[in-house]
Coordinates of C-alpha atoms in Angstrom, one line a residue:
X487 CA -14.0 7.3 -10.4
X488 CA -10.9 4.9 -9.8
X489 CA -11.0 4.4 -6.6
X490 CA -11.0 0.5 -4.8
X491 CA -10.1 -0.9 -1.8
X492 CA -9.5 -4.2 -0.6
X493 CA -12.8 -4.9 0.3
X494 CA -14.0 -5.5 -3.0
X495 CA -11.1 -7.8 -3.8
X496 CA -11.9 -10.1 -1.3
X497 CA -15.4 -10.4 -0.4
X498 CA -16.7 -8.9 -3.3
X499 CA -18.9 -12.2 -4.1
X500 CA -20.0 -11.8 -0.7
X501 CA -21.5 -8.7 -1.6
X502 CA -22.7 -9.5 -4.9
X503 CA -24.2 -12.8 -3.9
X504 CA -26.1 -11.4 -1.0
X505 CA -27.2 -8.5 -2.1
X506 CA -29.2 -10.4 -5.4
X507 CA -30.6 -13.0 -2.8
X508 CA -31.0 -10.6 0.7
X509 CA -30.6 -6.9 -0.8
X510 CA -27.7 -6.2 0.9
X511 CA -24.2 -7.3 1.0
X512 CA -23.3 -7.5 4.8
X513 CA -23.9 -10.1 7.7
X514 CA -27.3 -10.8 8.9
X515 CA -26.5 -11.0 12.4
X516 CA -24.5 -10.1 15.3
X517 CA -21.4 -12.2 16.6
X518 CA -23.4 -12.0 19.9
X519 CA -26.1 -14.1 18.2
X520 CA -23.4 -17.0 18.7
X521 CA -25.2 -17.1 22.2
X522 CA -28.1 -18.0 20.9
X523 CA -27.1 -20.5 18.5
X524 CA -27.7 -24.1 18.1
X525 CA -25.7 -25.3 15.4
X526 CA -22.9 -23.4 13.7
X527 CA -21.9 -23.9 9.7
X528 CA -18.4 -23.0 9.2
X529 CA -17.0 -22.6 5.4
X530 CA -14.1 -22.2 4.3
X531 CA -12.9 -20.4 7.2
X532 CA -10.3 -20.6 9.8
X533 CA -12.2 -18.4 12.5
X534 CA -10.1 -19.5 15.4
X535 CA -7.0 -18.2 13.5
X536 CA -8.0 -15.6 11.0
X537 CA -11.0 -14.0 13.3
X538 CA -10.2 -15.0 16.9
X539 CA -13.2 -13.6 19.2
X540 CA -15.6 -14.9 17.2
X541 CA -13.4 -17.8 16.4
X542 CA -13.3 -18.1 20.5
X543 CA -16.9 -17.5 20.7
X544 CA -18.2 -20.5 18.6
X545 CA -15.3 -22.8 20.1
X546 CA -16.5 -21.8 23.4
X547 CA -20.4 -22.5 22.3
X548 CA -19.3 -26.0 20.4
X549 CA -17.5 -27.2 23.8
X550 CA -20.3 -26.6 25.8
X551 CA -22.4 -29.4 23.2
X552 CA -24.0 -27.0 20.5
X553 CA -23.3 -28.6 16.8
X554 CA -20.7 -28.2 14.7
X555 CA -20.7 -28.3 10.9
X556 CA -17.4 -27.6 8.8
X557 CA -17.1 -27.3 5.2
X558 CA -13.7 -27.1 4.6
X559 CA -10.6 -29.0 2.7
X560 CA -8.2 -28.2 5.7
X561 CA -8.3 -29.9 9.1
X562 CA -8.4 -26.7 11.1
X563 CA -9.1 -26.3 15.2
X564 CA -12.7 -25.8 14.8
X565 CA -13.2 -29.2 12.1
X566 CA -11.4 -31.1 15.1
X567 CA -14.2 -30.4 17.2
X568 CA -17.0 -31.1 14.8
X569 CA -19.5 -32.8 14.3
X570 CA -19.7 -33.0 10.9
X571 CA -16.2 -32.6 9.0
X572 CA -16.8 -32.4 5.6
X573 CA -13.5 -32.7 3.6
X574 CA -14.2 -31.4 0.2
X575 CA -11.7 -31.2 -2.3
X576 CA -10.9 -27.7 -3.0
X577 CA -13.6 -25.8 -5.6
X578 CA -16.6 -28.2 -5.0
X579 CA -18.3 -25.8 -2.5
X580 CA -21.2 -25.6 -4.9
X581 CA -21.2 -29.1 -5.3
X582 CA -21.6 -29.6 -1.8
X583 CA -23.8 -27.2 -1.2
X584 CA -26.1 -28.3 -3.9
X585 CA -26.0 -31.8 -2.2
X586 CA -27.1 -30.0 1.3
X587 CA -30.6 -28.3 -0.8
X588 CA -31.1 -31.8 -2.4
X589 CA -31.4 -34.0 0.8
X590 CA -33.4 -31.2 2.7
X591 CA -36.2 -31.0 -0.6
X592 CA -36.3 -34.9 -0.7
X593 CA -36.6 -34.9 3.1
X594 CA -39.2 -32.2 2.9
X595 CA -37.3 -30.3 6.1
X596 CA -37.8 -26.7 4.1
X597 CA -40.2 -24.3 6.3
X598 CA -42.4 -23.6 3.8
X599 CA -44.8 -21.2 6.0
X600 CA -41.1 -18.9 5.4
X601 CA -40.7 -19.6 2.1
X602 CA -44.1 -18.9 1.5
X603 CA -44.2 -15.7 3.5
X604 CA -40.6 -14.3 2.5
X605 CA -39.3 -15.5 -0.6
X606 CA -39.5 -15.5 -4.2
X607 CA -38.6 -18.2 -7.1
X608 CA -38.9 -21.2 -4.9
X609 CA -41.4 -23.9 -7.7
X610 CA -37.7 -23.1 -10.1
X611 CA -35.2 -23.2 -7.5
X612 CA -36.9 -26.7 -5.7
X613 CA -36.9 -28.4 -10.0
X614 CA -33.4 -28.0 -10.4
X615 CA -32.2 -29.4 -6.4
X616 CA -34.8 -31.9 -7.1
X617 CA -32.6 -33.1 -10.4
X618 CA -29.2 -32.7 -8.6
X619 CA -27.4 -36.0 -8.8
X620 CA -26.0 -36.6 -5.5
X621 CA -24.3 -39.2 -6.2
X622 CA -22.2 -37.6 -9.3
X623 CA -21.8 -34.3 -7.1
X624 CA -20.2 -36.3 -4.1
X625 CA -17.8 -37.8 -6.6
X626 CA -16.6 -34.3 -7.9
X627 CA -16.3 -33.0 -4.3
X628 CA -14.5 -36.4 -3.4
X629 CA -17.1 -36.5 0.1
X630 CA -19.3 -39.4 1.8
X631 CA -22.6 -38.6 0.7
X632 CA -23.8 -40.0 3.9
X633 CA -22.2 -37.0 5.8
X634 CA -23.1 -34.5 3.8
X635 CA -27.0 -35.9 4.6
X636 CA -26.5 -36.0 8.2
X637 CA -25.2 -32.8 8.4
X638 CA -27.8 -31.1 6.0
X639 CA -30.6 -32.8 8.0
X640 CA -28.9 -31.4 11.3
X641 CA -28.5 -27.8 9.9
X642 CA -32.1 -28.3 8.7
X643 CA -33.5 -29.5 12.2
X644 CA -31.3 -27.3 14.2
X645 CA -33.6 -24.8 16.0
X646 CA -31.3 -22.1 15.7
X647 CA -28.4 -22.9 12.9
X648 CA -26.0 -19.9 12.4
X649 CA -23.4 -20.0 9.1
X650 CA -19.9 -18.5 8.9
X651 CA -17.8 -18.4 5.7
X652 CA -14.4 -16.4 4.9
X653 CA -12.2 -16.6 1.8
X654 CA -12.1 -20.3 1.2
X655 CA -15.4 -19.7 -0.2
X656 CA -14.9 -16.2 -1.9
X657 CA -11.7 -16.6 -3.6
X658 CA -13.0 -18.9 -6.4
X659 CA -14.8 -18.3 -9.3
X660 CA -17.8 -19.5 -8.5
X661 CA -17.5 -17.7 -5.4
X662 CA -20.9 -15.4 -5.7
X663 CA -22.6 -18.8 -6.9
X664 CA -21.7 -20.1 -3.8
X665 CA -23.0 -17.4 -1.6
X666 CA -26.2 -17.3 -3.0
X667 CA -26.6 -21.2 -2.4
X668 CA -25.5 -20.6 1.3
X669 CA -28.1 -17.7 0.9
X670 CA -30.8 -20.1 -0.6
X671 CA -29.8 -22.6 2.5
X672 CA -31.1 -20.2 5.3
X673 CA -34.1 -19.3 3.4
X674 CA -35.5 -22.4 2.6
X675 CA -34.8 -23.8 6.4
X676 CA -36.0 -20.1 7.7
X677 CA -32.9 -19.1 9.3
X678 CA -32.6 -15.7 9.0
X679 CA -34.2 -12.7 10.2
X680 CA -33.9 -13.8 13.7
X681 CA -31.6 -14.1 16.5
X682 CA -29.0 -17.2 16.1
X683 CA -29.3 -17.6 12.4
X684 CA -28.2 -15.9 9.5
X685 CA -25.0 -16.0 6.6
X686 CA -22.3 -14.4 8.1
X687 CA -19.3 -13.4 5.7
X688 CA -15.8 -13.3 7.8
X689 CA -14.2 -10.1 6.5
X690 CA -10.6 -9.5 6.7
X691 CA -9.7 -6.3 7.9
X692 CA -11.5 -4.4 10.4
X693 CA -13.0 -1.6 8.4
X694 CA -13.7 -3.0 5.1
X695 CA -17.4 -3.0 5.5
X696 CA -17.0 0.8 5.9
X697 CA -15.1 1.3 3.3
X698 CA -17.4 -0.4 0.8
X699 CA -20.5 0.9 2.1
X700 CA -19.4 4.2 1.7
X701 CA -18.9 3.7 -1.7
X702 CA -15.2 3.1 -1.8
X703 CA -15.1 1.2 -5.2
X704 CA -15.1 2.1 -9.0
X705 CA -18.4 0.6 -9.8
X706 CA -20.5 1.2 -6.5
X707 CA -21.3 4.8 -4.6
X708 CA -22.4 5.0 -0.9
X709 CA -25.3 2.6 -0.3
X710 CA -24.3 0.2 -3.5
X711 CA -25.6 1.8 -5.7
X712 CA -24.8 1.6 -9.3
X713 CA -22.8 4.8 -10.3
X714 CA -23.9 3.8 -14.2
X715 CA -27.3 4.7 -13.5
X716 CA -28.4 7.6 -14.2
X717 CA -30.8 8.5 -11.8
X718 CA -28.2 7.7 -9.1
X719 CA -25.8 10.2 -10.8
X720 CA -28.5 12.6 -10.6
X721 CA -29.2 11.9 -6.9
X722 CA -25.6 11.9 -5.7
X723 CA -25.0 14.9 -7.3
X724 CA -28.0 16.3 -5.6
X725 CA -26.9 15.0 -2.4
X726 CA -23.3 15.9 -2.4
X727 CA -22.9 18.9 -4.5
X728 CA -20.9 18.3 -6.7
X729 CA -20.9 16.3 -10.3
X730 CA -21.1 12.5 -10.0
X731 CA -18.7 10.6 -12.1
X732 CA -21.0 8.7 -14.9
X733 CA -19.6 5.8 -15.3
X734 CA -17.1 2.7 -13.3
X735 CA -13.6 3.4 -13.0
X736 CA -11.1 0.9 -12.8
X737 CA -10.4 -2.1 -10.6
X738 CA -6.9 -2.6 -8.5
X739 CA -6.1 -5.3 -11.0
X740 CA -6.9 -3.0 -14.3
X741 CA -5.3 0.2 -13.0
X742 CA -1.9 -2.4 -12.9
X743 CA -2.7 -3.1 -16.8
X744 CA -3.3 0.7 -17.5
X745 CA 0.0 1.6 -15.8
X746 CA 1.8 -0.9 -17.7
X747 CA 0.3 0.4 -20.8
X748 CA 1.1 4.0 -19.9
X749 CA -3.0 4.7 -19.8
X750 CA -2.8 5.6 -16.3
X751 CA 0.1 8.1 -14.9
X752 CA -0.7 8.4 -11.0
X753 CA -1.6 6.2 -8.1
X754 CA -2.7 7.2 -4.7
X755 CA -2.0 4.1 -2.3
X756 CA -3.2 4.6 1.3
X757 CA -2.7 2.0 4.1
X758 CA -2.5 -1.0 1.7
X759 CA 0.8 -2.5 1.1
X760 CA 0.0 -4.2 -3.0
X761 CA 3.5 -4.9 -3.5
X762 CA 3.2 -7.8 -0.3
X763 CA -0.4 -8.8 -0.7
X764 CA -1.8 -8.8 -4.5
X765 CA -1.3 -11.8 -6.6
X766 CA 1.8 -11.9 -9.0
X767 CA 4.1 -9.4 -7.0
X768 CA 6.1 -9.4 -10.5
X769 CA 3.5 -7.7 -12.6
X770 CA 2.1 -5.4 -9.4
X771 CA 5.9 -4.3 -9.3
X772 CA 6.3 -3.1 -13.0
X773 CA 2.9 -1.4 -12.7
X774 CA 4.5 0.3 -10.0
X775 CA 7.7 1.3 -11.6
X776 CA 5.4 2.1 -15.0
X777 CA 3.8 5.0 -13.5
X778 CA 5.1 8.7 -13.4
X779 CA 3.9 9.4 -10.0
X780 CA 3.0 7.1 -7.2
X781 CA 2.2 8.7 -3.5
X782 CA 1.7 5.9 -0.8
X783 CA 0.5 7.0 2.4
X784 CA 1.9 4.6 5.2
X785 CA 2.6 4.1 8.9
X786 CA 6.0 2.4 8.0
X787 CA 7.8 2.2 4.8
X788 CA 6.8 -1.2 3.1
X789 CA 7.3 -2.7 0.0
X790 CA 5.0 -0.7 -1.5
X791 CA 6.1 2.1 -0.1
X792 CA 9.6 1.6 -1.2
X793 CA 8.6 2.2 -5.1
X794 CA 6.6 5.7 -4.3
X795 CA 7.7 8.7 -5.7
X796 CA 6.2 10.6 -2.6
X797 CA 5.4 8.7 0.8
X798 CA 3.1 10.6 3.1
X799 CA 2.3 9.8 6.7
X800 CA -0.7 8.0 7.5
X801 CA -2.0 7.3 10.9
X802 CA -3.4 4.7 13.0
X803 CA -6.9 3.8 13.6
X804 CA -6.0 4.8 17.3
X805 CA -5.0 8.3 16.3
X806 CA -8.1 9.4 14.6
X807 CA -11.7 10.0 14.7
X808 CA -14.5 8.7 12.5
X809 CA -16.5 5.7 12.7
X810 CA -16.0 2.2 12.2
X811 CA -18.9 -0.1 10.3
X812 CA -18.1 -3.8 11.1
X813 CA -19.4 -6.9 9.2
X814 CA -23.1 -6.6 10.6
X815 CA -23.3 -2.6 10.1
X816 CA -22.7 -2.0 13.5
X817 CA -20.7 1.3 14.1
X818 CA -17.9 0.2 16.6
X819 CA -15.9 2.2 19.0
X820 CA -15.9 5.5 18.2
X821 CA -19.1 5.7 16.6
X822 CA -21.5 7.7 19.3
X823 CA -24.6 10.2 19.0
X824 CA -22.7 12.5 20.9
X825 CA -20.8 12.9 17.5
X826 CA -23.6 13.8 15.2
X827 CA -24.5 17.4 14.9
X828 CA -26.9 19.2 17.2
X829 CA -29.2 19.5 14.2
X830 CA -29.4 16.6 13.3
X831 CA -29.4 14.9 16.3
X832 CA -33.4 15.8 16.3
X833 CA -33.9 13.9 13.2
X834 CA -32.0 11.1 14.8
X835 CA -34.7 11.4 17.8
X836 CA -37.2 11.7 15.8
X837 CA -36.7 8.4 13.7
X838 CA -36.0 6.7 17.3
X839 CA -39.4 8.4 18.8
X840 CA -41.1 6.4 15.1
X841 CA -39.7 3.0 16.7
X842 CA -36.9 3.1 14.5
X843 CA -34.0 1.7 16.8
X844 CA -30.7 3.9 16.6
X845 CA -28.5 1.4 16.0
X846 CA -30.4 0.8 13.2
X847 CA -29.9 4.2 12.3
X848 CA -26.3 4.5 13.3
X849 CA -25.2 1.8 11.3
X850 CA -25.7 3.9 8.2
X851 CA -23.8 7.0 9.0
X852 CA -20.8 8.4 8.7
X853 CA -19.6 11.2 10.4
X854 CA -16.8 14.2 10.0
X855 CA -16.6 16.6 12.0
X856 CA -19.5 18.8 11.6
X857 CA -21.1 17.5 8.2
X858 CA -23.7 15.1 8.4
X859 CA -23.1 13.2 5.7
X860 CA -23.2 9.1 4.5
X861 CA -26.1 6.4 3.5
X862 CA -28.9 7.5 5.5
X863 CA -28.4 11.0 3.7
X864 CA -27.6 9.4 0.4
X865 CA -30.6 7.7 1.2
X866 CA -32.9 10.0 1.3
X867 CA -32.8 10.4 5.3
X868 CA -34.3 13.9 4.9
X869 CA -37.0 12.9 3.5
X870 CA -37.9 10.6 6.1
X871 CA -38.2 7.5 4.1
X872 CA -41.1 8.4 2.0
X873 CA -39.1 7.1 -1.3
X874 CA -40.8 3.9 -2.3
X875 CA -37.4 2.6 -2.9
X876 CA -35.9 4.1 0.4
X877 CA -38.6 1.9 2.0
X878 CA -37.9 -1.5 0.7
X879 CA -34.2 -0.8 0.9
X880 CA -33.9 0.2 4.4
X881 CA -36.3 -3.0 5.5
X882 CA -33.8 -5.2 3.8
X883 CA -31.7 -3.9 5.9
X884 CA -33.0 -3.9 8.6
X885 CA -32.5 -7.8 8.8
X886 CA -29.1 -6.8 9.5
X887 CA -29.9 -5.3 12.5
X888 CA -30.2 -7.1 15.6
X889 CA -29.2 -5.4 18.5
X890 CA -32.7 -3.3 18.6
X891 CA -32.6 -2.0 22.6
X892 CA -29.2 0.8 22.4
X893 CA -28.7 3.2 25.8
X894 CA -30.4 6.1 23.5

């Protein structure tokens, strides 16, 4: 089961964080919830660079006088336009964020009808903000303490506040730590499960959400499940035919130890150029040149490429079929019912005719040519959510739908 992708190497706290504190390791919300937005909260992200529409889209929403909070070391386009620039040294998200919690507890601006209604652990969580010291936190993150409570009271009072992060708050160690505090934000203010709200994780590339909700990582099947358990063995199995491994396989960075060490022989590379864009190109090079085969499927012969015993053609994202899952779920282009099986299609109807919406629905498949395969099978789709687990599974997701009116 050694299989990864780069979505796990860079928004893997993302997923981790979220899914302990929401259930599920995607966006809350559409990028057309920027519309109905108040006040943006932009960490460690350069959206107007990295992620331009939406960059555009909250530029757009900023110059027309919504707020702007930025959390971020760098003085990008977006912290120009803020109202609250908050120049942390780099590493102190947490430290930041923990001052945000603190002055929204001592201010008593938490929704507690929300808190009470939707959440869990909040008498443990609200001791330990309440012992923060702000003062000694502000010093480690090298901020005006002042700032950071004007723009926590803003975010707090906000009637809709929306937050964006990308890899300036995933690539650190405490990365997951940090998500679940920008988790623990929204919940205690009650922004999320509605338009304009919600944590909204950046990603890089434009299918990585697919990739990884498809199961497209050593430790995780389709639907994130753990592939140590096993029940879930047992169930994929069921559900695929064929024998689930039973146990992780190896990360991108331990399958370059293993070649080194002559543990692994092969590599399959497919669209990802390692050699140009994992840490220490060095060590990802003698890897590399350690094994005794490498095939890299490409569209052009890169660096990677170079080193491959067999290169393969691969193809574009315009010259193929299939579906793309972006950072909410949603199924993008080429995604359609018109591509699910007539069969099936009456089980899509027939969840839709329950008050199910189908793009709630679409947002868990997957389709190839005529299989009907993917998470709402893996889920237990046939069985029409009666699993108890099924149930509280597919509500938590269901947060992550927005867009509840589709053309079907």
């Amino acid at each position: 089961n050694s299989v990864d992708c780069c979505a796990r190497i860079c928004h893997s706290p993302t997923a981790w964080g979220m899914q302990q504190t929401f259930g599920m390791g995607a966006a809350t919300n559409s990028t057309d919830d920027i519309y109905h937005a108040d006040l943006f909260l932009v960490i460690g992200a350069n959206p107007t660079t990295a992620h331009p529409v939406t960059g555009a889209k909250i530029k757009q929403q900023v110059m027309k006088g919504k707020k702007l909070i930025v959390l971020d070391p760098v003085t990008t386009e977006l912290a120009n336009l803020a109202n609250y620039h908050i120049k942390l040294r780099p590493g102190t998200n947490v430290a930041v964020l923990n001052m945000m919690l603190h002055f929204i507890v001592k201010a008593k601006l938490y929704n507690a009808d929300f808190i009470r209604d939707r959440t869990e652990g909040f008498e443990k969580f609200i001791k330990e903000i309440e012992r923060q010291d702000v003062d000694q936190l502000a010093k480690v993150a090298g901020v005006d303490k002042q700032l950071v409570k004007e723009a926590a009271i803003a975010y707090a009072t906000a009637g809709n506040s929306m937050e964006f992060h990308g890899l300036g708050v995933t690539e650190h160690e405490q990365g997951s730590k940090t998500v679940m505090l920008i988790a623990d934000l929204a919940m205690i203010t009650g922004n999320i499960g509605r338009k304009g709200v919600g944590v909204n994780p950046l990603r890089g590339q434009n299918n990585v959400q697919g990739a990884a909700d498809m199961g497209c990582q050593p430790h995780q099947g389709a639907g994130y499940f753990n592939v140590a358990d096993e029940k879930v063995q047992q169930y994929y199995s069921e559900k695929y035919g064929v024998t689930h491994p039973t146990k992780p396989g190896l990360k991108i960075p331990q399958m370059f130890d293993a070649a080194i060490n002559k543990e692994l022989k092969g590599v399959w590379i497919i669209g990802e150029d390692i050699v140009q864009t994992d840490p220490n190109s060095a060590h990802v090079i003698e890897a590399m040149e350690s094994l005794e085969f490498l095939v890299v499927q490409e569209i052009f012969m890169s660096e990677t490429a170079k080193l491959a015993t067999v290169v393969l053609p691969g193809t574009t994202f315009l010259e193929k079929d299939g579906t793309f899952v972006d950072y909410t779920f949603t199924p993008m282009p080429k995604s359609d019912l018109e591509l699910v099986p007539e069969s099936s299609r009456v089980l899509v109807r027939a969840q839709i005719g329950k008050g199910v919406s189908a793009r709630k629905l679409l947002a868990f498949y997957q389709f190839k040519g005529e299989m009907f395969t993917g998470l709402y099978v893996v889920k237990g789709g046939e069985a029409g959510f009666d699993d108890a687990e099924v149930k509280r599974w597919f509500e938590a997701a269901s947060l992550m739908a927005t867009r509840l009116e589709t053309k079907y």
